[in-house]
CSV table of C-alpha atoms in Angstrom, one decimal:
chain,number,residue,atom,x,y,z
A,13,MET,CA,-8.8,4.2,-24.6
A,14,MET,CA,-7.3,6.6,-24.0
A,15,LYS,CA,-10.5,9.0,-22.2
A,16,ALA,CA,-10.5,5.6,-20.5
A,17,ILE,CA,-7.8,5.3,-18.6
A,18,LEU,CA,-7.5,9.1,-18.3
A,19,TRP,CA,-10.5,8.9,-16.4
A,20,LYS,CA,-9.3,5.9,-14.0
A,21,ASP,CA,-5.8,7.7,-13.4
A,22,TRP,CA,-7.4,10.8,-12.5
A,23,MET,CA,-10.2,9.0,-10.4
A,24,ILE,CA,-7.0,6.7,-8.1
A,25,CYS,CA,-5.9,10.6,-8.0
A,26,ARG,CA,-9.0,11.8,-7.0
A,27,ARG,CA,-10.2,9.7,-3.3
A,28,SER,CA,-6.1,9.9,-2.7
A,29,ARG,CA,-5.9,12.7,0.4
A,30,PRO,CA,-2.0,12.6,0.1
A,31,PHE,CA,-1.8,13.1,-3.5
A,32,TRP,CA,-4.4,16.7,-3.2
A,33,LEU,CA,-1.7,17.5,0.1
A,34,MET,CA,1.2,16.8,-2.1
A,35,THR,CA,0.5,18.6,-4.7
A,36,VAL,CA,-1.3,21.7,-2.8
A,37,LEU,CA,2.1,21.9,-1.3
A,38,MET,CA,3.9,21.9,-4.5
A,39,MET,CA,2.4,24.5,-5.8
A,40,VAL,CA,2.8,26.9,-3.4
A,41,MET,CA,6.4,25.8,-2.6
A,42,MET,CA,6.5,26.8,-6.0
A,43,LEU,CA,4.8,30.2,-6.6
A,44,VAL,CA,6.5,31.2,-3.2
A,45,TYR,CA,9.9,30.1,-5.5
A,46,ILE,CA,9.4,31.6,-8.6
A,47,VAL,CA,7.8,34.5,-7.0
A,48,GLY,CA,10.7,35.2,-4.8
A,49,PHE,CA,13.2,35.1,-7.4
A,50,VAL,CA,11.6,37.6,-10.1
A,51,VAL,CA,10.9,39.9,-6.5
A,52,TRP,CA,15.1,39.2,-5.9
A,53,LEU,CA,16.1,40.1,-9.5
A,54,GLY,CA,13.6,42.4,-10.9
A,55,ASN,CA,10.8,42.2,-13.3
A,56,GLU,CA,12.9,42.7,-16.6
A,57,TYR,CA,14.1,39.0,-15.9
A,58,THR,CA,10.8,37.5,-14.6
A,59,THR,CA,10.6,34.9,-18.2
A,60,MET,CA,13.9,34.0,-17.4
A,61,VAL,CA,13.0,32.8,-13.6
A,62,PHE,CA,10.4,31.0,-15.5
A,63,MET,CA,12.5,29.3,-18.2
A,64,LEU,CA,14.7,28.1,-15.4
A,65,PHE,CA,11.8,26.7,-13.1
A,66,GLY,CA,10.1,25.0,-15.7
A,67,PRO,CA,12.0,21.6,-15.5
A,68,MET,CA,11.7,21.8,-11.7
A,69,ILE,CA,7.9,22.1,-12.2
A,70,ALA,CA,8.4,19.1,-14.3
A,71,TYR,CA,9.8,16.8,-12.2
A,72,PHE,CA,6.7,16.4,-9.6
A,73,PRO,CA,4.0,15.4,-11.2
A,74,PRO,CA,5.1,12.3,-12.3
A,75,ALA,CA,6.0,11.0,-8.5
A,76,LEU,CA,3.3,12.8,-7.4
A,77,THR,CA,1.5,10.3,-9.9
A,78,ALA,CA,3.3,7.4,-9.2
A,79,GLY,CA,0.0,5.9,-8.0
A,80,THR,CA,-1.4,5.5,-11.3
A,81,SER,CA,0.9,2.9,-12.0
A,82,TYR,CA,0.7,0.9,-8.9
A,83,PRO,CA,-3.0,1.2,-7.3
A,84,ASN,CA,-2.8,-1.5,-5.2
A,85,GLY,CA,0.6,-0.6,-4.3
A,86,HIS,CA,2.1,1.2,-0.6
A,87,THR,CA,3.5,3.8,-2.0
A,88,LEU,CA,3.2,5.5,1.5
A,89,THR,CA,5.1,3.2,3.4
A,90,MET,CA,8.2,3.9,4.4
A,91,SER,CA,9.7,0.0,4.2
A,92,MET,CA,11.5,-0.3,1.1
A,93,ASN,CA,10.6,-4.0,0.4
A,94,ALA,CA,6.8,-3.1,0.5
A,95,PRO,CA,5.2,-4.9,-2.6
A,96,LEU,CA,3.8,-2.0,-5.1
A,97,LYS,CA,0.9,-4.5,-6.7
A,98,THR,CA,-0.5,-3.2,-10.3
A,99,ASP,CA,-4.3,-4.1,-11.7
A,100,GLY,CA,-3.0,-6.1,-14.6
A,101,THR,CA,-4.1,-2.8,-16.9
A,102,VAL,CA,-0.3,-3.1,-18.4
A,103,GLU,CA,-0.5,-6.5,-18.9
A,104,ALA,CA,-3.5,-7.1,-20.2
A,105,MET,CA,-2.9,-4.1,-22.6
A,106,ARG,CA,0.7,-5.9,-24.3
A,107,CYS,CA,-1.2,-9.8,-24.5
A,108,SER,CA,-4.2,-8.2,-26.1
A,109,GLY,CA,-2.4,-7.1,-28.8
A,110,ARG,CA,-3.0,-3.7,-29.0
A,111,SER,CA,0.1,-0.4,-28.9
A,112,MET,CA,2.2,-0.6,-26.0
A,113,THR,CA,2.6,3.2,-27.4
A,114,GLN,CA,-1.0,4.4,-27.6
A,115,TYR,CA,-1.0,3.2,-23.9
A,116,LEU,CA,2.3,4.9,-22.6
A,117,LEU,CA,1.0,8.3,-24.3
A,118,ALA,CA,-2.9,7.5,-22.3
A,119,LYS,CA,-0.6,7.4,-18.7
A,120,SER,CA,0.9,10.4,-19.7
A,121,VAL,CA,-2.1,12.5,-19.9
A,122,LEU,CA,-2.8,13.0,-16.2
A,123,PRO,CA,0.6,13.7,-15.3
A,124,MET,CA,1.0,16.4,-18.1
A,125,MET,CA,-1.8,18.4,-17.1
A,126,LEU,CA,-1.1,18.1,-13.3
A,127,GLY,CA,2.5,20.2,-14.6
A,128,LEU,CA,0.1,22.9,-16.4
A,129,VAL,CA,-1.6,23.0,-13.5
A,130,MET,CA,1.2,23.7,-11.2
A,131,LEU,CA,2.5,26.3,-13.5
A,132,LEU,CA,-0.7,28.4,-13.2
A,133,PRO,CA,-1.1,30.0,-10.5
A,134,PRO,CA,2.7,31.9,-10.8
A,135,VAL,CA,1.8,32.8,-14.1
A,136,LEU,CA,-1.5,34.0,-12.7
A,137,TYR,CA,0.0,35.6,-10.4
A,138,CYS,CA,2.9,37.5,-11.9
A,139,LEU,CA,0.3,39.0,-14.8
A,140,TYR,CA,-1.9,39.8,-11.6
A,141,GLY,CA,1.1,41.3,-10.4
A,142,GLY,CA,2.6,43.5,-13.9
A,143,ALA,CA,5.6,41.5,-13.8
A,144,LEU,CA,4.8,39.6,-16.7
A,145,THR,CA,2.3,40.6,-19.3
A,146,VAL,CA,0.0,39.1,-21.8
A,147,ARG,CA,2.4,40.1,-24.6
A,148,SER,CA,5.6,38.3,-22.5
A,149,LEU,CA,3.8,34.7,-22.7
A,150,LEU,CA,4.9,35.1,-26.4
A,151,THR,CA,8.5,35.6,-25.8
A,152,PRO,CA,10.6,32.5,-26.4
A,153,GLU,CA,11.6,32.0,-23.0
A,154,MET,CA,7.9,31.5,-21.4
A,155,VAL,CA,6.7,29.5,-24.9
A,156,TYR,CA,9.9,27.1,-23.6
A,157,THR,CA,8.8,27.3,-20.6
A,158,LEU,CA,4.9,26.3,-21.6
A,159,ILE,CA,6.5,23.5,-24.0
A,160,ALA,CA,8.9,22.5,-21.4
A,161,VAL,CA,6.9,21.9,-18.1
A,162,PRO,CA,4.1,19.0,-20.5
A,163,ALA,CA,7.1,18.3,-22.4
A,164,LEU,CA,9.7,17.2,-19.7
A,165,THR,CA,7.1,16.1,-17.7
A,166,PHE,CA,6.6,13.3,-20.2
A,167,VAL,CA,10.3,12.2,-20.0
A,168,ASN,CA,10.1,11.4,-16.4
A,169,GLU,CA,6.7,9.3,-17.1
A,170,GLN,CA,8.2,7.4,-19.6
A,171,VAL,CA,11.0,6.7,-17.2
A,172,LEU,CA,9.2,5.7,-14.7
A,173,LEU,CA,6.9,3.4,-16.4
A,174,ALA,CA,9.7,2.2,-17.8
A,175,SER,CA,11.3,0.7,-15.2
A,176,ARG,CA,8.4,-1.5,-14.4
A,177,ALA,CA,9.1,-1.7,-10.2
A,178,THR,CA,8.5,-3.9,-8.0
A,179,THR,CA,8.5,-2.3,-4.2
A,180,THR,CA,8.8,1.0,-2.9
A,181,GLY,CA,12.4,1.1,-2.6
A,182,THR,CA,12.8,0.3,-6.6
A,183,LEU,CA,10.3,2.8,-7.8
A,184,ASN,CA,12.4,5.4,-5.5
A,185,ILE,CA,15.0,4.8,-8.0
A,186,PRO,CA,13.3,6.1,-10.9
A,187,ILE,CA,12.0,8.8,-9.0
A,188,LEU,CA,15.7,9.8,-8.5
A,189,ILE,CA,17.2,9.0,-12.3
A,190,THR,CA,14.4,11.8,-13.4
A,191,LEU,CA,16.5,14.2,-11.1
A,192,ILE,CA,19.2,13.9,-14.3
A,193,PRO,CA,16.9,15.4,-16.8
A,194,MET,CA,15.8,18.0,-14.7
A,195,THR,CA,18.6,19.2,-14.1
A,196,GLY,CA,19.9,18.5,-17.1
A,197,PHE,CA,17.5,20.8,-18.7
A,198,THR,CA,17.4,23.9,-16.0
A,199,LEU,CA,21.6,24.0,-16.9
A,200,MET,CA,20.7,23.6,-20.7
A,201,SER,CA,18.0,26.7,-20.1
A,202,ALA,CA,20.7,28.8,-18.7
A,203,LEU,CA,23.1,28.1,-21.6
A,204,VAL,CA,21.6,27.7,-24.8
A,205,SER,CA,18.7,29.7,-26.8
A,206,PRO,CA,15.2,28.4,-25.7
A,207,TRP,CA,14.8,27.2,-29.6
A,208,VAL,CA,17.9,25.1,-29.2
A,209,ALA,CA,16.8,23.4,-25.9
A,210,LEU,CA,13.1,22.8,-26.8
A,211,PRO,CA,13.9,20.4,-30.3
A,212,ILE,CA,16.7,18.1,-27.8
A,213,MET,CA,13.8,18.0,-25.1
A,214,LEU,CA,11.2,16.6,-27.4
A,215,GLY,CA,13.5,14.0,-28.8
A,216,VAL,CA,14.6,12.7,-25.5
A,217,GLY,CA,10.3,12.5,-25.0
A,218,MET,CA,10.9,10.0,-28.2
A,219,MET,CA,13.3,8.5,-27.0
A,220,ALA,CA,12.1,7.3,-23.3
A,221,LEU,CA,8.9,6.7,-25.1
A,222,GLY,CA,10.7,4.2,-27.4
A,223,ALA,CA,12.2,3.1,-24.5
A,224,SER,CA,9.5,2.8,-22.6
A,225,ALA,CA,7.4,0.4,-25.2
A,226,LEU,CA,10.2,-1.7,-26.3
A,227,ARG,CA,10.9,-2.5,-21.8
A,228,SER,CA,6.6,-3.3,-21.6
A,229,ARG,CA,7.8,-5.8,-25.4
A,230,HIS,CA,10.6,-7.8,-23.6
A,231,ASP,CA,8.5,-7.7,-20.4
A,232,TYR,CA,5.2,-8.8,-21.8
A,233,PRO,CA,3.8,-11.6,-24.6
A,234,THR,CA,1.9,-10.2,-27.5
A,235,THR,CA,-1.1,-12.6,-27.6
A,236,PHE,CA,-2.5,-14.8,-24.8
A,237,ARG,CA,-2.2,-18.0,-25.6
A,238,ARG,CA,-3.7,-21.8,-25.0
A,239,LEU,CA,-2.9,-23.6,-22.8
A,240,ALA,CA,-1.8,-26.8,-23.7
């Protein structure tokens, strides 16, 4: 099931020109910002810069892949009342009696992969320029960054899935809400040890998954029922 959902989500994104345009734009922006801060502060602060920007990178993938949850919607319109029409996948999953946790995990794979892809250009550029070394990739700050990007992307994706938005306007609200964990973990990465921040982030991810699963259980029946 996970492979089928991942393939379907990938095909939706693959055929979307706005998705590719915005993805490339966000990757270039992250590359410029991260490299710019490294040049400004000096190579000795490279790992700290990545640690600070990790949560920021994680903000974008759920927003860029929001169309996978609403493939028949009009997410590009400026109208706040434009309807977002799902294809019935989540309803069919819930009504079939299958685990919603498995579905929610599967829907999070593509955004998490996209987050790591967005992180790759600045890492490769800093390795090429000497600001990073292969050994420095194993420092606590870089390990935190490499785990924080998919972990926080997962949290933000669960926020979007739990929102069950019906119009463009209500979709914008959870996208704005995901600014809260991004800002919180950006500040946390500057104030506490990476080994303290990571367990907190993973715990928040599990709570987000639980909340999303409970919301799905509340919205849909567990089995198909015959019409009386």
